[in-house]
Amino acid sequence: MKQAYLCAFLTLFLAGTALGSPYPQAERYFALRAKHLVVSDATPENIQTQPTDFDGRLVEVRGQVVGSALRDGGGSFILNGDQHVWMVDATDLPLLDLLKLRTAVRLLCRVGTVQGTGTGMLMAAAGVLENDAGAWEEMKARQAEEVREAARLRAEAQRQRQPVRASRGAMQTQVPIDVSPSYEQILQAYSKAVRFFNRRLNQAQADRIARNIINYSVKYGLDARLVMAVIACESNFNLHAISRAGAMGLGQLMPGTAAGLGVTDPFNAEQNLEGATRLLSGHIRTFARKRGGEVTEREIRLALACYNAGAGAVNRHKGIPPYRETRNYIRKVTELYRRFCGEE
C-alpha cells in the first residue's frame, strides 16, 4: 500500500458494504442474485407448462401481495405484478414475515413441480421490499458514478500536478489549493464522511474540518484518506474530545505534543488538524528516510505506533510496541484507511 501524495477524491462507500449497508436485506438479495442465473422475463404460463426449462435457474418476480393462504410451516401468496399475477409458495420464516398484504416485494424463486401433476410452481428462495431494492439500486448507481468521477478527477489531478524537488531529495507534489474546478466536489465527499462519523456537527463545521484535512494533507504530503482514518479513530471528529490521559481535540494531541507543534488551542479545528497532520507526516518521513524515501505499509504502521504510543516506545521496542491498545489502534486505522481507499 504505497502512500498517495495527492488525494484526488475520497472513494468512500458510506452507504455500501464497506462501512455497513443501510439495506442489509437488499445486500443479501442482490448477492444471491449475482451468484445465479436469473430469469426476469418468465411468465406464469411458462412456469406451469415448462418447469424443466428453468432447471438450475432462479426466476425473479415483482409485485404487490394481494392474497395469501397460510398453513403450518408456510403459505401460498398471490402477487399482482405490472404484467402478470403470480402464485408463490414460501416456507422460510423471514420470507413469511416479508410477505404481508399490500406489501410490494421482489422475490427470487426456484421452480418446482406440483407432486403428481408435473405442473410447475414457484417456491420463494429470497425476497426484499421493493422500496429497499430500488433504494439499493440507486445507491449502487451513485457509487458507480462516484468511482467514475474519482477516476476522472485523479486523471485531471495527474495532468495538473508538477513534481518539485524537496529539500531532502525526496520527490513531492506541488498542488494548488482551492483552485481546481473540482475542489468543491472533493470537499463535499470528505464533508459527508465527517458527518457520517459525527452527526452532531453542522454542515459548516463538517466543511471546515474537511477543508483543513484536505489542505494540510496536501501541504504535508499525506494521503488525506489516511488522515481521515486517524481522526476518525482518535476522536470520531469530536472537536471537544478529551481522553482520560488528557489528549485533546480532533487529533487527540497531548499538551506537551501540542505545545511542541505550536498548537496554542487544541480545540481549534484548524490548529489541531495541522498539528496532527504535521506530526503524522513527520513520523512517516522518519521511517521512510531509512528506506531511501520509500513509503510502504510498514512505514505507515510504525508511524501510527509513534502517534499512539510515542516515538520513544517504538524506539525502545525497535518496532511496534507489544501494547494491546497500540496494536488495536493500528489495526483499526489501517482497516478504515483501506475501506476509504475502496480496498475492502
Short mmCIF file of C-alpha atoms in Angstrom, two decimals:
data_model
loop_
_atom_site.label_atom_id
_atom_site.label_comp_id
_atom_site.label_asym_id
_atom_site.label_seq_id
_atom_site.Cartn_x
_atom_site.Cartn_y
_atom_site.Cartn_z
CA MET A 1 0.00 0.00 0.00
CA LYS A 2 2.03 2.94 -1.23
CA GLN A 3 1.39 6.42 0.10
CA ALA A 4 -0.52 8.67 -2.28
CA TYR A 5 0.83 12.21 -2.29
CA LEU A 6 -2.37 13.72 -3.64
CA CYS A 7 -5.86 12.73 -2.65
CA ALA A 8 -7.85 13.35 -5.80
CA PHE A 9 -11.10 12.03 -4.41
CA LEU A 10 -12.37 10.21 -1.35
CA THR A 11 -13.70 6.88 -2.55
CA LEU A 12 -15.98 6.23 0.40
CA PHE A 13 -18.83 3.81 0.16
CA LEU A 14 -20.54 5.02 3.27
CA ALA A 15 -23.85 3.71 2.13
CA GLY A 16 -22.41 0.48 0.78
CA THR A 17 -20.89 -2.70 2.09
CA ALA A 18 -17.62 -1.07 3.06
CA LEU A 19 -18.97 0.54 6.19
CA GLY A 20 -22.20 -1.36 6.60
CA SER A 21 -25.14 -1.10 4.24
CA PRO A 22 -28.36 0.64 5.27
CA TYR A 23 -30.15 -2.05 3.23
CA PRO A 24 -28.84 -5.40 4.57
CA GLN A 25 -31.80 -7.35 3.21
CA ALA A 26 -31.19 -5.89 -0.24
CA GLU A 27 -27.46 -6.67 0.04
CA ARG A 28 -28.23 -10.34 0.65
CA TYR A 29 -30.85 -10.41 -2.08
CA PHE A 30 -28.62 -8.94 -4.77
CA ALA A 31 -25.63 -11.02 -3.63
CA LEU A 32 -27.70 -14.17 -4.22
CA ARG A 33 -28.97 -12.76 -7.50
CA ALA A 34 -25.41 -12.18 -8.70
CA LYS A 35 -24.42 -15.79 -7.99
CA HIS A 36 -27.17 -17.44 -10.03
CA LEU A 37 -28.61 -17.43 -13.49
CA VAL A 38 -31.75 -15.34 -13.07
CA VAL A 39 -34.72 -15.22 -15.42
CA SER A 40 -36.60 -11.95 -15.14
CA ASP A 41 -38.90 -12.25 -18.17
CA ALA A 42 -40.69 -15.51 -17.40
CA THR A 43 -44.47 -15.75 -17.43
CA PRO A 44 -46.78 -17.78 -15.19
CA GLU A 45 -47.68 -19.87 -18.24
CA ASN A 46 -44.00 -20.72 -18.86
CA ILE A 47 -43.58 -21.79 -15.26
CA GLN A 48 -46.66 -24.00 -15.24
CA THR A 49 -46.19 -25.70 -18.60
CA GLN A 50 -42.40 -25.83 -19.00
CA PRO A 51 -40.88 -26.10 -15.50
CA THR A 52 -37.87 -28.11 -16.68
CA ASP A 53 -36.72 -25.13 -18.78
CA PHE A 54 -35.79 -23.40 -15.52
CA ASP A 55 -33.58 -26.11 -14.02
CA GLY A 56 -30.64 -24.53 -12.21
CA ARG A 57 -32.08 -21.04 -12.54
CA LEU A 58 -33.89 -18.60 -10.33
CA VAL A 59 -36.94 -16.69 -11.50
CA GLU A 60 -37.37 -13.11 -10.34
CA VAL A 61 -40.91 -11.91 -9.76
CA ARG A 62 -42.09 -8.50 -8.64
CA GLY A 63 -45.44 -7.38 -7.38
CA GLN A 64 -47.72 -6.47 -4.51
CA VAL A 65 -49.01 -9.15 -2.18
CA VAL A 66 -52.78 -9.20 -2.70
CA GLY A 67 -53.70 -12.55 -1.22
CA SER A 68 -52.38 -15.33 0.98
CA ALA A 69 -53.27 -18.74 2.36
CA LEU A 70 -51.22 -19.66 5.41
CA ARG A 71 -50.66 -23.18 6.66
CA ASP A 72 -48.38 -24.91 9.13
CA GLY A 73 -44.81 -24.38 8.00
CA GLY A 74 -45.55 -21.96 5.21
CA GLY A 75 -48.10 -20.49 2.89
CA SER A 76 -49.11 -19.56 -0.65
CA PHE A 77 -49.14 -15.96 -1.80
CA ILE A 78 -50.62 -14.07 -4.74
CA LEU A 79 -48.54 -11.23 -6.16
CA ASN A 80 -50.05 -8.71 -8.53
CA GLY A 81 -47.28 -7.53 -10.87
CA ASP A 82 -47.26 -4.96 -13.64
CA GLN A 83 -47.97 -7.60 -16.30
CA HIS A 84 -48.68 -10.86 -14.51
CA VAL A 85 -50.31 -12.33 -11.44
CA TRP A 86 -48.02 -14.77 -9.64
CA MET A 87 -48.68 -17.61 -7.22
CA VAL A 88 -45.69 -18.26 -4.98
CA ASP A 89 -45.14 -20.70 -2.12
CA ALA A 90 -42.92 -19.80 0.83
CA THR A 91 -41.75 -21.74 3.88
CA ASP A 92 -38.85 -19.66 5.20
CA LEU A 93 -39.84 -17.63 8.28
CA PRO A 94 -38.15 -14.35 7.20
CA LEU A 95 -39.96 -14.58 3.88
CA LEU A 96 -43.26 -15.22 5.60
CA ASP A 97 -42.69 -12.07 7.65
CA LEU A 98 -41.91 -10.16 4.45
CA LEU A 99 -44.98 -11.27 2.53
CA LYS A 100 -47.62 -9.12 4.19
CA LEU A 101 -50.75 -8.00 2.39
CA ARG A 102 -50.37 -4.83 0.31
CA THR A 103 -46.58 -5.07 0.52
CA ALA A 104 -44.60 -4.58 -2.71
CA VAL A 105 -41.75 -7.09 -2.95
CA ARG A 106 -39.22 -8.71 -5.23
CA LEU A 107 -38.67 -12.45 -4.95
CA LEU A 108 -36.10 -14.89 -6.27
CA CYS A 109 -37.88 -18.20 -6.77
CA ARG A 110 -36.91 -21.75 -7.56
CA VAL A 111 -39.11 -23.67 -9.96
CA GLY A 112 -40.52 -26.99 -8.79
CA THR A 113 -43.42 -29.18 -9.76
CA VAL A 114 -46.70 -29.95 -8.08
CA GLN A 115 -46.49 -33.54 -6.90
CA GLY A 116 -48.27 -35.95 -9.22
CA THR A 117 -49.10 -33.39 -11.91
CA GLY A 118 -45.85 -32.15 -13.42
CA THR A 119 -47.23 -28.63 -13.33
CA GLY A 120 -44.66 -26.01 -12.48
CA MET A 121 -44.76 -23.94 -9.31
CA LEU A 122 -42.69 -21.17 -7.75
CA MET A 123 -41.00 -21.51 -4.36
CA ALA A 124 -39.54 -18.34 -2.86
CA ALA A 125 -35.82 -18.53 -2.05
CA ALA A 126 -35.13 -14.89 -1.18
CA GLY A 127 -37.03 -11.65 -1.02
CA VAL A 128 -36.71 -7.94 -0.46
CA LEU A 129 -39.05 -4.99 -0.10
CA GLU A 130 -39.44 -3.18 -3.41
CA ASN A 131 -38.62 0.16 -1.78
CA ASP A 132 -35.37 -1.22 -0.33
CA ALA A 133 -34.42 -2.84 -3.63
CA GLY A 134 -34.98 0.41 -5.52
CA ALA A 135 -33.04 2.42 -2.95
CA TRP A 136 -30.17 -0.09 -3.09
CA GLU A 137 -30.02 0.12 -6.88
CA GLU A 138 -29.97 3.92 -6.74
CA MET A 139 -27.21 3.80 -4.12
CA LYS A 140 -25.10 1.49 -6.29
CA ALA A 141 -25.65 3.70 -9.32
CA ARG A 142 -24.43 6.72 -7.32
CA GLN A 143 -21.40 4.79 -6.13
CA ALA A 144 -20.54 3.76 -9.67
CA GLU A 145 -20.84 7.38 -10.76
CA GLU A 146 -18.60 8.45 -7.86
CA VAL A 147 -15.98 5.89 -8.90
CA ARG A 148 -16.07 7.16 -12.48
CA GLU A 149 -15.84 10.74 -11.23
CA ALA A 150 -12.97 9.81 -8.93
CA ALA A 151 -11.08 8.32 -11.87
CA ARG A 152 -11.70 11.46 -13.89
CA LEU A 153 -10.53 13.69 -11.05
CA ARG A 154 -7.41 11.60 -10.49
CA ALA A 155 -6.57 11.86 -14.17
CA GLU A 156 -7.20 15.60 -14.07
CA ALA A 157 -5.06 16.00 -10.97
CA GLN A 158 -2.28 13.95 -12.57
CA ARG A 159 -2.24 16.33 -15.53
CA GLN A 160 -2.22 19.40 -13.30
CA ARG A 161 0.38 18.49 -10.72
CA GLN A 162 4.06 19.21 -11.21
CA PRO A 163 6.86 17.36 -9.41
CA VAL A 164 9.34 19.50 -7.47
CA ARG A 165 12.49 18.52 -5.57
CA ALA A 166 12.10 18.52 -1.80
CA SER A 167 14.87 19.76 0.46
CA ARG A 168 15.95 16.26 1.44
CA GLY A 169 15.88 14.90 -2.09
CA ALA A 170 12.54 13.12 -1.99
CA MET A 171 10.00 13.89 -4.68
CA GLN A 172 6.92 15.72 -3.50
CA THR A 173 3.90 17.01 -5.35
CA GLN A 174 3.13 20.69 -5.51
CA VAL A 175 -0.61 21.18 -5.86
CA PRO A 176 -2.50 24.47 -5.82
CA ILE A 177 -5.15 24.50 -3.10
CA ASP A 178 -8.71 25.72 -3.67
CA VAL A 179 -8.10 26.43 -7.36
CA SER A 180 -9.22 23.22 -9.07
CA PRO A 181 -12.71 23.42 -10.55
CA SER A 182 -13.44 20.06 -8.92
CA TYR A 183 -12.27 21.06 -5.46
CA GLU A 184 -15.80 21.60 -4.16
CA GLN A 185 -16.80 18.10 -5.26
CA ILE A 186 -13.86 16.65 -3.37
CA LEU A 187 -14.68 18.78 -0.35
CA GLN A 188 -18.29 17.62 -0.25
CA ALA A 189 -17.25 13.96 -0.33
CA TYR A 190 -14.99 14.47 2.69
CA SER A 191 -17.57 16.60 4.47
CA LYS A 192 -20.16 13.87 4.05
CA ALA A 193 -17.73 11.38 5.57
CA VAL A 194 -17.03 13.66 8.54
CA ARG A 195 -20.74 13.96 9.31
CA PHE A 196 -21.15 10.21 8.96
CA PHE A 197 -18.89 9.78 11.99
CA ASN A 198 -20.23 12.76 13.96
CA ARG A 199 -23.81 13.67 13.13
CA ARG A 200 -23.80 16.42 15.76
CA LEU A 201 -21.66 18.61 13.52
CA ASN A 202 -23.47 21.12 11.37
CA GLN A 203 -22.63 21.45 7.69
CA ALA A 204 -20.33 24.44 8.18
CA GLN A 205 -18.31 22.63 10.85
CA ALA A 206 -18.01 19.49 8.72
CA ASP A 207 -16.95 21.55 5.70
CA ARG A 208 -14.30 23.34 7.76
CA ILE A 209 -12.88 20.08 9.09
CA ALA A 210 -12.89 18.50 5.62
CA ARG A 211 -11.22 21.54 4.07
CA ASN A 212 -8.46 21.54 6.69
CA ILE A 213 -7.81 17.82 6.29
CA ILE A 214 -7.53 18.10 2.51
CA ASN A 215 -5.36 21.21 2.57
CA TYR A 216 -2.98 20.09 5.32
CA SER A 217 -2.67 16.62 3.80
CA VAL A 218 -1.52 18.21 0.56
CA LYS A 219 0.78 20.60 2.45
CA TYR A 220 2.49 17.82 4.39
CA GLY A 221 2.48 15.21 1.62
CA LEU A 222 -0.02 12.74 3.05
CA ASP A 223 -2.97 10.83 1.66
CA ALA A 224 -5.96 12.66 3.12
CA ARG A 225 -7.79 9.35 3.49
CA LEU A 226 -5.13 8.24 5.97
CA VAL A 227 -5.59 11.44 7.96
CA MET A 228 -9.35 10.89 7.87
CA ALA A 229 -8.87 7.38 9.27
CA VAL A 230 -6.61 8.64 12.07
CA ILE A 231 -9.00 11.41 13.13
CA ALA A 232 -11.99 9.06 12.96
CA CYS A 233 -10.25 6.57 15.27
CA GLU A 234 -8.85 9.25 17.58
CA SER A 235 -11.94 11.35 18.22
CA ASN A 236 -14.79 10.40 15.88
CA PHE A 237 -14.46 14.00 14.68
CA ASN A 238 -15.43 15.36 18.09
CA LEU A 239 -13.95 18.86 18.32
CA HIS A 240 -14.03 18.82 22.12
CA ALA A 241 -12.85 15.26 22.80
CA ILE A 242 -10.64 14.77 25.87
CA SER A 243 -9.17 11.37 26.74
CA ARG A 244 -8.54 10.04 30.24
CA ALA A 245 -4.84 10.68 29.63
CA GLY A 246 -5.51 14.31 28.75
CA ALA A 247 -5.22 14.13 24.94
CA MET A 248 -7.29 16.87 23.34
CA GLY A 249 -9.27 17.73 20.24
CA LEU A 250 -9.73 16.11 16.86
CA GLY A 251 -6.26 14.59 16.66
CA GLN A 252 -6.06 13.86 20.42
CA LEU A 253 -2.84 15.79 20.96
CA MET A 254 -1.20 15.60 24.38
CA PRO A 255 -0.45 19.02 25.95
CA GLY A 256 3.32 18.70 25.53
CA THR A 257 3.00 17.46 21.96
CA ALA A 258 0.59 20.25 21.09
CA ALA A 259 2.94 22.87 22.51
CA GLY A 260 5.87 21.41 20.57
CA LEU A 261 3.85 21.63 17.37
CA GLY A 262 2.92 25.25 18.02
CA VAL A 263 -0.72 24.42 18.76
CA THR A 264 -1.92 27.03 21.24
CA ASP A 265 -5.57 25.93 21.23
CA PRO A 266 -6.01 22.16 20.80
CA PHE A 267 -9.78 22.60 20.48
CA ASN A 268 -9.39 24.82 17.45
CA ALA A 269 -10.05 22.57 14.46
CA GLU A 270 -7.54 24.23 12.15
CA GLN A 271 -4.70 24.28 14.67
CA ASN A 272 -5.32 20.74 15.86
CA LEU A 273 -5.57 19.26 12.37
CA GLU A 274 -2.44 20.99 11.17
CA GLY A 275 -0.57 19.76 14.23
CA ALA A 276 -1.88 16.20 13.89
CA THR A 277 -1.14 16.03 10.15
CA ARG A 278 2.32 17.51 10.61
CA LEU A 279 3.05 15.04 13.43
CA LEU A 280 1.94 12.00 11.42
CA SER A 281 3.84 13.19 8.36
CA GLY A 282 6.99 13.64 10.43
CA HIS A 283 6.80 10.10 11.77
CA ILE A 284 6.27 8.64 8.28
CA ARG A 285 9.17 10.61 6.84
CA THR A 286 11.45 9.50 9.67
CA PHE A 287 10.92 5.84 8.81
CA ALA A 288 10.85 6.45 5.06
CA ARG A 289 14.31 8.04 5.15
CA LYS A 290 15.69 4.75 6.46
CA ARG A 291 14.42 3.07 3.28
CA GLY A 292 15.60 5.65 0.80
CA GLY A 293 12.38 7.64 0.92
CA GLU A 294 10.07 4.72 0.10
CA VAL A 295 6.77 4.64 1.95
CA THR A 296 5.12 1.25 2.36
CA GLU A 297 2.58 -0.14 4.79
CA ARG A 298 5.44 -0.87 7.18
CA GLU A 299 6.35 2.81 7.47
CA ILE A 300 2.71 3.78 7.94
CA ARG A 301 2.21 1.20 10.69
CA LEU A 302 5.34 2.34 12.52
CA ALA A 303 4.24 5.96 12.21
CA LEU A 304 0.83 5.07 13.64
CA ALA A 305 2.56 3.31 16.53
CA CYS A 306 4.53 6.50 17.21
CA TYR A 307 1.37 8.58 17.04
CA ASN A 308 -0.38 6.35 19.55
CA ALA A 309 2.36 5.20 21.93
CA GLY A 310 5.08 7.77 21.28
CA ALA A 311 8.31 7.58 19.31
CA GLY A 312 10.21 6.67 22.49
CA ALA A 313 8.21 3.46 22.92
CA VAL A 314 8.75 2.49 19.30
CA ASN A 315 12.49 3.13 19.59
CA ARG A 316 12.76 1.16 22.83
CA HIS A 317 11.00 -1.84 21.35
CA LYS A 318 12.72 -1.43 17.98
CA GLY A 319 9.35 -1.63 16.29
CA ILE A 320 5.69 -1.68 17.18
CA PRO A 321 5.35 -1.96 20.97
CA PRO A 322 3.55 -5.04 22.35
CA TYR A 323 0.80 -2.89 23.83
CA ARG A 324 -2.70 -4.18 23.13
CA GLU A 325 -4.07 -0.65 22.80
CA THR A 326 -1.43 0.33 20.24
CA ARG A 327 -1.83 -2.82 18.16
CA ASN A 328 -5.61 -2.47 18.15
CA TYR A 329 -5.24 1.19 17.19
CA ILE A 330 -3.01 0.36 14.22
CA ARG A 331 -5.42 -2.35 13.10
CA LYS A 332 -8.44 -0.03 13.30
CA VAL A 333 -6.76 2.83 11.45
CA THR A 334 -5.33 0.67 8.66
CA GLU A 335 -8.63 -1.18 8.18
CA LEU A 336 -10.52 2.09 7.95
CA TYR A 337 -7.90 3.52 5.60
CA ARG A 338 -8.28 0.53 3.28
CA ARG A 339 -12.04 0.96 3.31
CA PHE A 340 -11.68 4.64 2.47
CA CYS A 341 -9.48 3.55 -0.44
CA GLY A 342 -12.12 1.07 -1.58
CA GLU A 343 -9.88 -1.95 -0.93
CA GLU A 344 -12.31 -3.78 1.40
#
